[in-house]
Short mmCIF file of C-alpha atoms in Angstrom, two decimals:
data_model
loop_
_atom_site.label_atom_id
_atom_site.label_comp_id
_atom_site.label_asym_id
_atom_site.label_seq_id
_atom_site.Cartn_x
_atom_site.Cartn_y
_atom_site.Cartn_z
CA UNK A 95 2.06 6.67 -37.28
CA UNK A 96 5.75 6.10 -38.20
CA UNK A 97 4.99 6.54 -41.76
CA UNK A 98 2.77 9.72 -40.78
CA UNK A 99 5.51 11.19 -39.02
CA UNK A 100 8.05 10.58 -41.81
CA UNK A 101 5.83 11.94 -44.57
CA UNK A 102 4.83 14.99 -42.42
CA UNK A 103 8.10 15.84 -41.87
CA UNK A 104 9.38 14.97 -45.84
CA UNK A 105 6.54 18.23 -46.44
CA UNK A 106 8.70 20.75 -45.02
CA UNK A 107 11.07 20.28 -47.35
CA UNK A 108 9.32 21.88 -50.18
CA UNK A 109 7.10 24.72 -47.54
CA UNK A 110 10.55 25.78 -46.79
CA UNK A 111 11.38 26.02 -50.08
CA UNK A 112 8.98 28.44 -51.33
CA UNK A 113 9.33 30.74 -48.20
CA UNK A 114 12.48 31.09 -48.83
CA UNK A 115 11.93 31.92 -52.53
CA UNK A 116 9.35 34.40 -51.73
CA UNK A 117 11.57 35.85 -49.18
CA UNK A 118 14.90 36.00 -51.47
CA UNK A 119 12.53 37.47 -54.18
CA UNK A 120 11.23 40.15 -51.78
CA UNK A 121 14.33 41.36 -50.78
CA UNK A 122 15.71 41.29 -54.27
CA UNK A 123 13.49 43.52 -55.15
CA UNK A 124 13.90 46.01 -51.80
CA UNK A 125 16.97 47.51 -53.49
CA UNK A 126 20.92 47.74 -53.48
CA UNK A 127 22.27 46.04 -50.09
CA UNK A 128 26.02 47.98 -51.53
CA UNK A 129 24.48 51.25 -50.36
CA UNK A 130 23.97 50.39 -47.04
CA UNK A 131 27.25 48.36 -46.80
CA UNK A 132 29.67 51.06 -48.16
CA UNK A 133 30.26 54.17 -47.25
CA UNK A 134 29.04 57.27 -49.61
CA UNK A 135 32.48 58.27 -50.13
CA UNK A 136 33.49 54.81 -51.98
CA UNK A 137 34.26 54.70 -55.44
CA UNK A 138 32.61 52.73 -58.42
CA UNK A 139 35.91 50.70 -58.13
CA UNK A 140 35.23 49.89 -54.74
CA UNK A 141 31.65 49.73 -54.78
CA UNK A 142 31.95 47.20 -57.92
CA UNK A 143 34.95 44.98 -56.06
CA UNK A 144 32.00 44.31 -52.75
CA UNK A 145 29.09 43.79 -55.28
CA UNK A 146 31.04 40.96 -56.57
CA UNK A 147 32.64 39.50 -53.32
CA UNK A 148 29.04 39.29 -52.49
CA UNK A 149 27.84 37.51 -55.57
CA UNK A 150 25.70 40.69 -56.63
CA UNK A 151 26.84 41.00 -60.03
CA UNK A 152 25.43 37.24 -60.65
CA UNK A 153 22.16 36.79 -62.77
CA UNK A 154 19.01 36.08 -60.20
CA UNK A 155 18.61 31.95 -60.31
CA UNK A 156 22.77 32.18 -59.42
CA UNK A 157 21.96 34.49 -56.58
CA UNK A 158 19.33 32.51 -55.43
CA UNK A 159 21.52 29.08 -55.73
CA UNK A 160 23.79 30.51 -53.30
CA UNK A 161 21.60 32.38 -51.15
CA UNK A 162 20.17 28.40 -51.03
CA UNK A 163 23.25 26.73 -50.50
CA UNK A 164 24.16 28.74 -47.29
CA UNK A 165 20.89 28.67 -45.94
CA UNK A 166 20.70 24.90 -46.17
CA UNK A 167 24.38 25.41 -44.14
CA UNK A 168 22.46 28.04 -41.52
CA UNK A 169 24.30 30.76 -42.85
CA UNK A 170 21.95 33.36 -43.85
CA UNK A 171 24.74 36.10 -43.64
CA UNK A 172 26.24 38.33 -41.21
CA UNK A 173 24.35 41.65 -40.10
CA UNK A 174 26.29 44.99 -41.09
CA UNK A 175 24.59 46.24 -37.85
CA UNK A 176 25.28 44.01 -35.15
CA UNK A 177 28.43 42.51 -36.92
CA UNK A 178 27.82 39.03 -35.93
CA UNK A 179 26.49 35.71 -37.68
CA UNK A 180 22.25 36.43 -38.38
CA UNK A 181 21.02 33.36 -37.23
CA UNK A 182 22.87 33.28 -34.00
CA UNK A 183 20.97 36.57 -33.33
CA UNK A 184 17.83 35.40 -33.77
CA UNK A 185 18.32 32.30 -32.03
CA UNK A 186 19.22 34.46 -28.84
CA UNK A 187 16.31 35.90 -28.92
CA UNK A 188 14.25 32.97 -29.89
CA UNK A 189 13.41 32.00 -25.84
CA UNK A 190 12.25 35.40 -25.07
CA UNK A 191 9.64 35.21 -27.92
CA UNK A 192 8.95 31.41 -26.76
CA UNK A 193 8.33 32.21 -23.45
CA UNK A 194 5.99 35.41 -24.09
CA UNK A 195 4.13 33.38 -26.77
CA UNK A 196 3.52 29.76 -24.62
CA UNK A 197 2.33 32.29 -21.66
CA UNK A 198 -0.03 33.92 -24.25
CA UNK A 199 -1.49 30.52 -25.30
CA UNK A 200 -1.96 29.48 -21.36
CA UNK A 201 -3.87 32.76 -21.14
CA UNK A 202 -5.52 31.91 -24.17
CA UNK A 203 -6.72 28.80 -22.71
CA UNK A 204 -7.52 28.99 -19.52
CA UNK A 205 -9.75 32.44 -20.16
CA UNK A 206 -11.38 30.69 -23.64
CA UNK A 207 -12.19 26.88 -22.52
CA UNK A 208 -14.21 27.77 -19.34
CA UNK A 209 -15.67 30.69 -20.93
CA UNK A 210 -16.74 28.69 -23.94
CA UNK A 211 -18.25 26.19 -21.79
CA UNK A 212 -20.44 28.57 -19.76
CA UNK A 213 -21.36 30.19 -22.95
CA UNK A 214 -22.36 27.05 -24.59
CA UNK A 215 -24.88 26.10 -21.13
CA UNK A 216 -26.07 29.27 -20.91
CA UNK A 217 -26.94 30.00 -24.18
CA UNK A 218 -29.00 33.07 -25.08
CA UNK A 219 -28.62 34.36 -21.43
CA UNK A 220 -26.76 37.48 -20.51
CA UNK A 221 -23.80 35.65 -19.65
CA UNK A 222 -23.99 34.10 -22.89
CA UNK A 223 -24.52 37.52 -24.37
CA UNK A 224 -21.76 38.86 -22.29
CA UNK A 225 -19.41 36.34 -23.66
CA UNK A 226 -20.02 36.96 -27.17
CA UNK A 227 -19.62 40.56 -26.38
CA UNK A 228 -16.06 39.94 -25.39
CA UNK A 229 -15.30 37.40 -28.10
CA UNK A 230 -15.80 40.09 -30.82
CA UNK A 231 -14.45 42.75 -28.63
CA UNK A 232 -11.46 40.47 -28.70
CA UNK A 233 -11.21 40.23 -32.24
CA UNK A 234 -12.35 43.56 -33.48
CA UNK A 235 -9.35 45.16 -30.97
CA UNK A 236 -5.96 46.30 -32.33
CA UNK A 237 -2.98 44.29 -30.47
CA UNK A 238 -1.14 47.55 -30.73
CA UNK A 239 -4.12 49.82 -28.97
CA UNK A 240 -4.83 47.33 -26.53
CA UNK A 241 -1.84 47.04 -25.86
CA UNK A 242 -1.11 51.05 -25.44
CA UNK A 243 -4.38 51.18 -22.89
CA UNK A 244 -3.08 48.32 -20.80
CA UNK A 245 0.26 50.05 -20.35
CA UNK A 246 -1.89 53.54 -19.53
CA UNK A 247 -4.34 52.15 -16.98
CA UNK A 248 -2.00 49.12 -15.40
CA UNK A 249 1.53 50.51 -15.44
CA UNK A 250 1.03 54.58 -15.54
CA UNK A 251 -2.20 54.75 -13.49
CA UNK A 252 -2.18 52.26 -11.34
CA UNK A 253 1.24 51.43 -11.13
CA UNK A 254 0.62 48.04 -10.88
CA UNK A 255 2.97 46.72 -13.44
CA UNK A 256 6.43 47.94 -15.48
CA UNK A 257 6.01 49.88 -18.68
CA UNK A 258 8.03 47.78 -20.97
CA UNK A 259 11.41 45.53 -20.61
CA UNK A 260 12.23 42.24 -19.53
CA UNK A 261 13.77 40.98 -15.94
CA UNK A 262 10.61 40.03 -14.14
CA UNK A 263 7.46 37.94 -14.23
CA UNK A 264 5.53 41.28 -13.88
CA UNK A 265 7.32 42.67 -16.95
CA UNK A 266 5.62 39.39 -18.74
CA UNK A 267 1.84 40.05 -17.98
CA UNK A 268 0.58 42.76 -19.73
CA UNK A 269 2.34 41.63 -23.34
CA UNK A 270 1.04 38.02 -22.35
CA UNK A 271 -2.74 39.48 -22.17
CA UNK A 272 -2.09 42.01 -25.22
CA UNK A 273 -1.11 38.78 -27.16
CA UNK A 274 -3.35 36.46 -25.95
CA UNK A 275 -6.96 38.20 -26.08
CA UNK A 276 -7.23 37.54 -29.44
CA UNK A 277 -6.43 33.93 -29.91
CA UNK A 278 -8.61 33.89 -26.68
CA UNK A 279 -11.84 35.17 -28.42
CA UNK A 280 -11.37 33.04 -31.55
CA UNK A 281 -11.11 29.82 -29.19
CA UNK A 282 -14.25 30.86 -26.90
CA UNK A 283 -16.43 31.29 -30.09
CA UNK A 284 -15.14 27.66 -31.35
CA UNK A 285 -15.80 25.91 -28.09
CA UNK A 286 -18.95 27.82 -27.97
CA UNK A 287 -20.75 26.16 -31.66
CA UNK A 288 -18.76 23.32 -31.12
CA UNK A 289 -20.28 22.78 -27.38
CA UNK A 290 -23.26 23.21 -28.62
CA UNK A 291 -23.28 20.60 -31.69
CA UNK A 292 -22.27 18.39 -29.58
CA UNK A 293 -25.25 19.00 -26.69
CA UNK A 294 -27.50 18.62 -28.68
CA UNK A 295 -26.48 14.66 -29.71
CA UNK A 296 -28.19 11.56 -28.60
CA UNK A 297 -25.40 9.87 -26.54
CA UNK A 298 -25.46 13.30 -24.63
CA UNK A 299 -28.80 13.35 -23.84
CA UNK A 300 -28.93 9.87 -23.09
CA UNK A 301 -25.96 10.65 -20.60
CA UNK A 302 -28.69 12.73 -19.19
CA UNK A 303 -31.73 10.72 -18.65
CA UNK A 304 -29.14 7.83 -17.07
CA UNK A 305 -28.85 10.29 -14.27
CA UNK A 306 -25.23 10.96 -14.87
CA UNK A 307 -23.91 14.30 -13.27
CA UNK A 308 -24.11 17.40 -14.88
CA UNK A 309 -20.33 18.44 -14.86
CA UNK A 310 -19.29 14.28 -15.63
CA UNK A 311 -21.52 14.60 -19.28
CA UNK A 312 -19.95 19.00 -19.70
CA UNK A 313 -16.54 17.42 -19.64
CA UNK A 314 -16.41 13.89 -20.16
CA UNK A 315 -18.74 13.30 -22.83
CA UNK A 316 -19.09 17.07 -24.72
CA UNK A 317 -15.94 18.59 -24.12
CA UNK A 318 -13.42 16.21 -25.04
CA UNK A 319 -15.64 15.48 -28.43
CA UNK A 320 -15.72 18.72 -29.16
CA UNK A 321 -11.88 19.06 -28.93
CA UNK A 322 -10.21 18.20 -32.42
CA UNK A 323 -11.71 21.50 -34.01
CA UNK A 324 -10.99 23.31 -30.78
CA UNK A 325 -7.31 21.71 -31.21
CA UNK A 326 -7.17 22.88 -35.24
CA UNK A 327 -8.11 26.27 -34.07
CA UNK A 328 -5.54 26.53 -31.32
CA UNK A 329 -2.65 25.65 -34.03
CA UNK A 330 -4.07 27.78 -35.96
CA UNK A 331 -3.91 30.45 -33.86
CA UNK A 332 -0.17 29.62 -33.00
CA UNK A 333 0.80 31.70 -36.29
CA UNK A 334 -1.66 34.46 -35.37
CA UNK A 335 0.48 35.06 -31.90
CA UNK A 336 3.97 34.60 -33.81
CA UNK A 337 2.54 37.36 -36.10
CA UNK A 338 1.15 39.24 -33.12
CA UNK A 339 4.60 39.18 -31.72
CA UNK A 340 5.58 41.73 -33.99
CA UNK A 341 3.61 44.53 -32.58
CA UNK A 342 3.32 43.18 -29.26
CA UNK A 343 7.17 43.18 -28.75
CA UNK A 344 7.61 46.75 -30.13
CA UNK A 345 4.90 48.23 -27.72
CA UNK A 346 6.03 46.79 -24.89
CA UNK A 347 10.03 46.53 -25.65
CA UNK A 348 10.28 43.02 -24.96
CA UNK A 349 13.54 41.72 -26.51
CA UNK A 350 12.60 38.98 -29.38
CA UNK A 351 12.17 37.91 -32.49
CA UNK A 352 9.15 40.24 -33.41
CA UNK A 353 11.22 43.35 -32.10
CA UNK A 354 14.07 42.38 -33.89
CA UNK A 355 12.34 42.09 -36.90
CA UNK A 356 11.23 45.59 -36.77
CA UNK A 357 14.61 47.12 -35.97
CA UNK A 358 15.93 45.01 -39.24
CA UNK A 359 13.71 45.89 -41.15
CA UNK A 360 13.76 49.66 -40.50
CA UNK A 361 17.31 49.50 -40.95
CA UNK A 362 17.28 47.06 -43.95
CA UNK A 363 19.31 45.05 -42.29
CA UNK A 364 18.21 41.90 -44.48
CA UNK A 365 20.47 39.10 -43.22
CA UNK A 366 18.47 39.21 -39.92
CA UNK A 367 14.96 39.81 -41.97
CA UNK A 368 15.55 35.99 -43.90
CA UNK A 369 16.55 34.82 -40.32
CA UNK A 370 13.52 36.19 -38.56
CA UNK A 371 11.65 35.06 -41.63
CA UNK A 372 12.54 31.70 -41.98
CA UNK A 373 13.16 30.67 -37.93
CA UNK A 374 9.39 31.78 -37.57
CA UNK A 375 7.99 29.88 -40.35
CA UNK A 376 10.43 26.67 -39.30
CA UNK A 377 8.53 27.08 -36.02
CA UNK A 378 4.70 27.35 -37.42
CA UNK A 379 5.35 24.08 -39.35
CA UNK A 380 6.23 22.36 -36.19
CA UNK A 381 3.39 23.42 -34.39
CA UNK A 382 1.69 22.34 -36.48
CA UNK A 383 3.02 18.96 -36.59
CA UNK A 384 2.54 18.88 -33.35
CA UNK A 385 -1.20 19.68 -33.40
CA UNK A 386 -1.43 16.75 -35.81
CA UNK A 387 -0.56 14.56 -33.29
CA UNK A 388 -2.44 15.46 -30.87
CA UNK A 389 -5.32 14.85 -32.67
CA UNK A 390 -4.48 11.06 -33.02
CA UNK A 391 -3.88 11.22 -28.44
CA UNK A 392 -6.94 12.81 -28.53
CA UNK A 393 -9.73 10.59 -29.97
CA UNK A 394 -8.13 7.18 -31.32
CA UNK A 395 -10.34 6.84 -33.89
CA UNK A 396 -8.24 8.68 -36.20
CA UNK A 397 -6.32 7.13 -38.46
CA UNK A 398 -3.60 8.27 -40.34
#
């Protein structure tokens, strides 16, 4: 596993790489950065003397050398709107965006797994039907609608719950859900066909005739072999919430990443964009790692 671990790792490397090309080249392309660092009453004089203390007069593979250089050093800039390093912004608001999407996932799972169990027993029922229902409900909903109706029935109707904000765990819920339903759905309808491949298999039903309780051959025979696809999907889904975020945190004012990114972005501020950009993607790689590993807790018989 060692030699896994190394190799996995070594494959960063290169990911990185190209997000950060694609992200260089993106904002390359987005326009002057001089205009929104000078004022409009500058001269050409002064407006030439920033574009090269910032290395803007350069061709583009000389741009991108440097832009590569400091971001292997962290340094991806300082932002003209907050005044302060870019990284070290998004890092403080890394644990908010943490701790809204690991809450998401625990909703994820413990609504999908049980869910996808009873689905999978009682298949073609109403339950079952009922289930499904909610899976593509789940998936066919907009984060940011269902995000707006939770706010209007929980928080302005009922009262129940804040509109927006940080500083409590109630502050936490309704984002957690808006975020979670959908990874939630997708993991239901996995457990679901994988439950019932698995059912249907001749150690199960042998489990069966033996006499072996009903909940002992659910969990301890088909669950945990349906798991490593169930485990794929969950990683997968990891990206979907970090994407989710986005929205999620704008609707509901929470104060990370995903927010952050939308006030840099209106305001161009791009030293915080290739922050935002590259912390998230740093952080979907290591989930992803992690996932991998899992897989070989999970059922020893994989090999690496």
């Amino acid at each position: 596993m060692r030699n896994y671990i190394i190799k996995y790792l070594l494959q960063f490397i290169p990911v990185l790489l190209i997000i950060s090309f694609v992200v260089f080249v993106l904002i390359y392309l987005s326009g002057d950065p001089v205009a929104l660092l000078i004022s409009d009453n500058a001269t050409p004089q002064q407006i030439e003397e920033l574009r090269e203390s910032l290395g803007l007069n350069e061709p583009f593979y000389v741009q991108y050398g440097i832009y590569l250089m400091n971001m292997i050093q962290g340094d991806f800039g300082t932002s003209y709107v907050y005044q302060e390093d870019a990284l070290s912004i998004v890092l403080d608001r890394l644990p908010a965006t943490i701790l809204l999407g690991s809450v998401s996932m625990i909703f994820a799972i413990l609504l999908s797994v049980p869910l996808g169990i009873l689905s999978a027993i009682k298949r073609n029922s109403y339950i079952d039907l009922f289930i499904s229902g909610f899976s593509v409900a789940g998936k066919a909903i907009p984060n940011f609608w269902q995000g707006i109706m939770l706010i209007l029935v929980f928080s302005i109707i009922l009262g129940m719950f804040p509109v927006s904000g940080d500083g409590s765990w109630k502050h936490l819920i309704l984002p957690a859900i808006t975020l979670g339903s959908s990874a939630a759905a997708e993991i239901t309808r996995l457990i679901r066909s994988s439950m019932l491949d698995v059912l249907n298999q001749d150690y199960v039903r042998t489990a069966k005739s033996k006499g072996v309780p009903g909940h002992f051959v659910i969990f301890r025979h088909a669950f945990r072999n349906c798991l490593i696809p169930v485990i794929t999907i969950m990683a997968a889904q990891i990206s979907g919430i970090v994407g989710g975020a986005v929205i999620t945190e704008t609707v509901f004012a929470w104060p990370g990443m995903g927010q952050l990114l939308v006030k840099a972005i209106s305001v161009r501020d791009m030293a915080v964009v290739q922050a935002v950009v590259f912390v998230s993607a740093f952080a979907i790689l290591l989930m992803n790692f992690l996932a991998d590993i899992t897989y070989r807790l999970t059922d020893p018989r994989i090999k690496y």
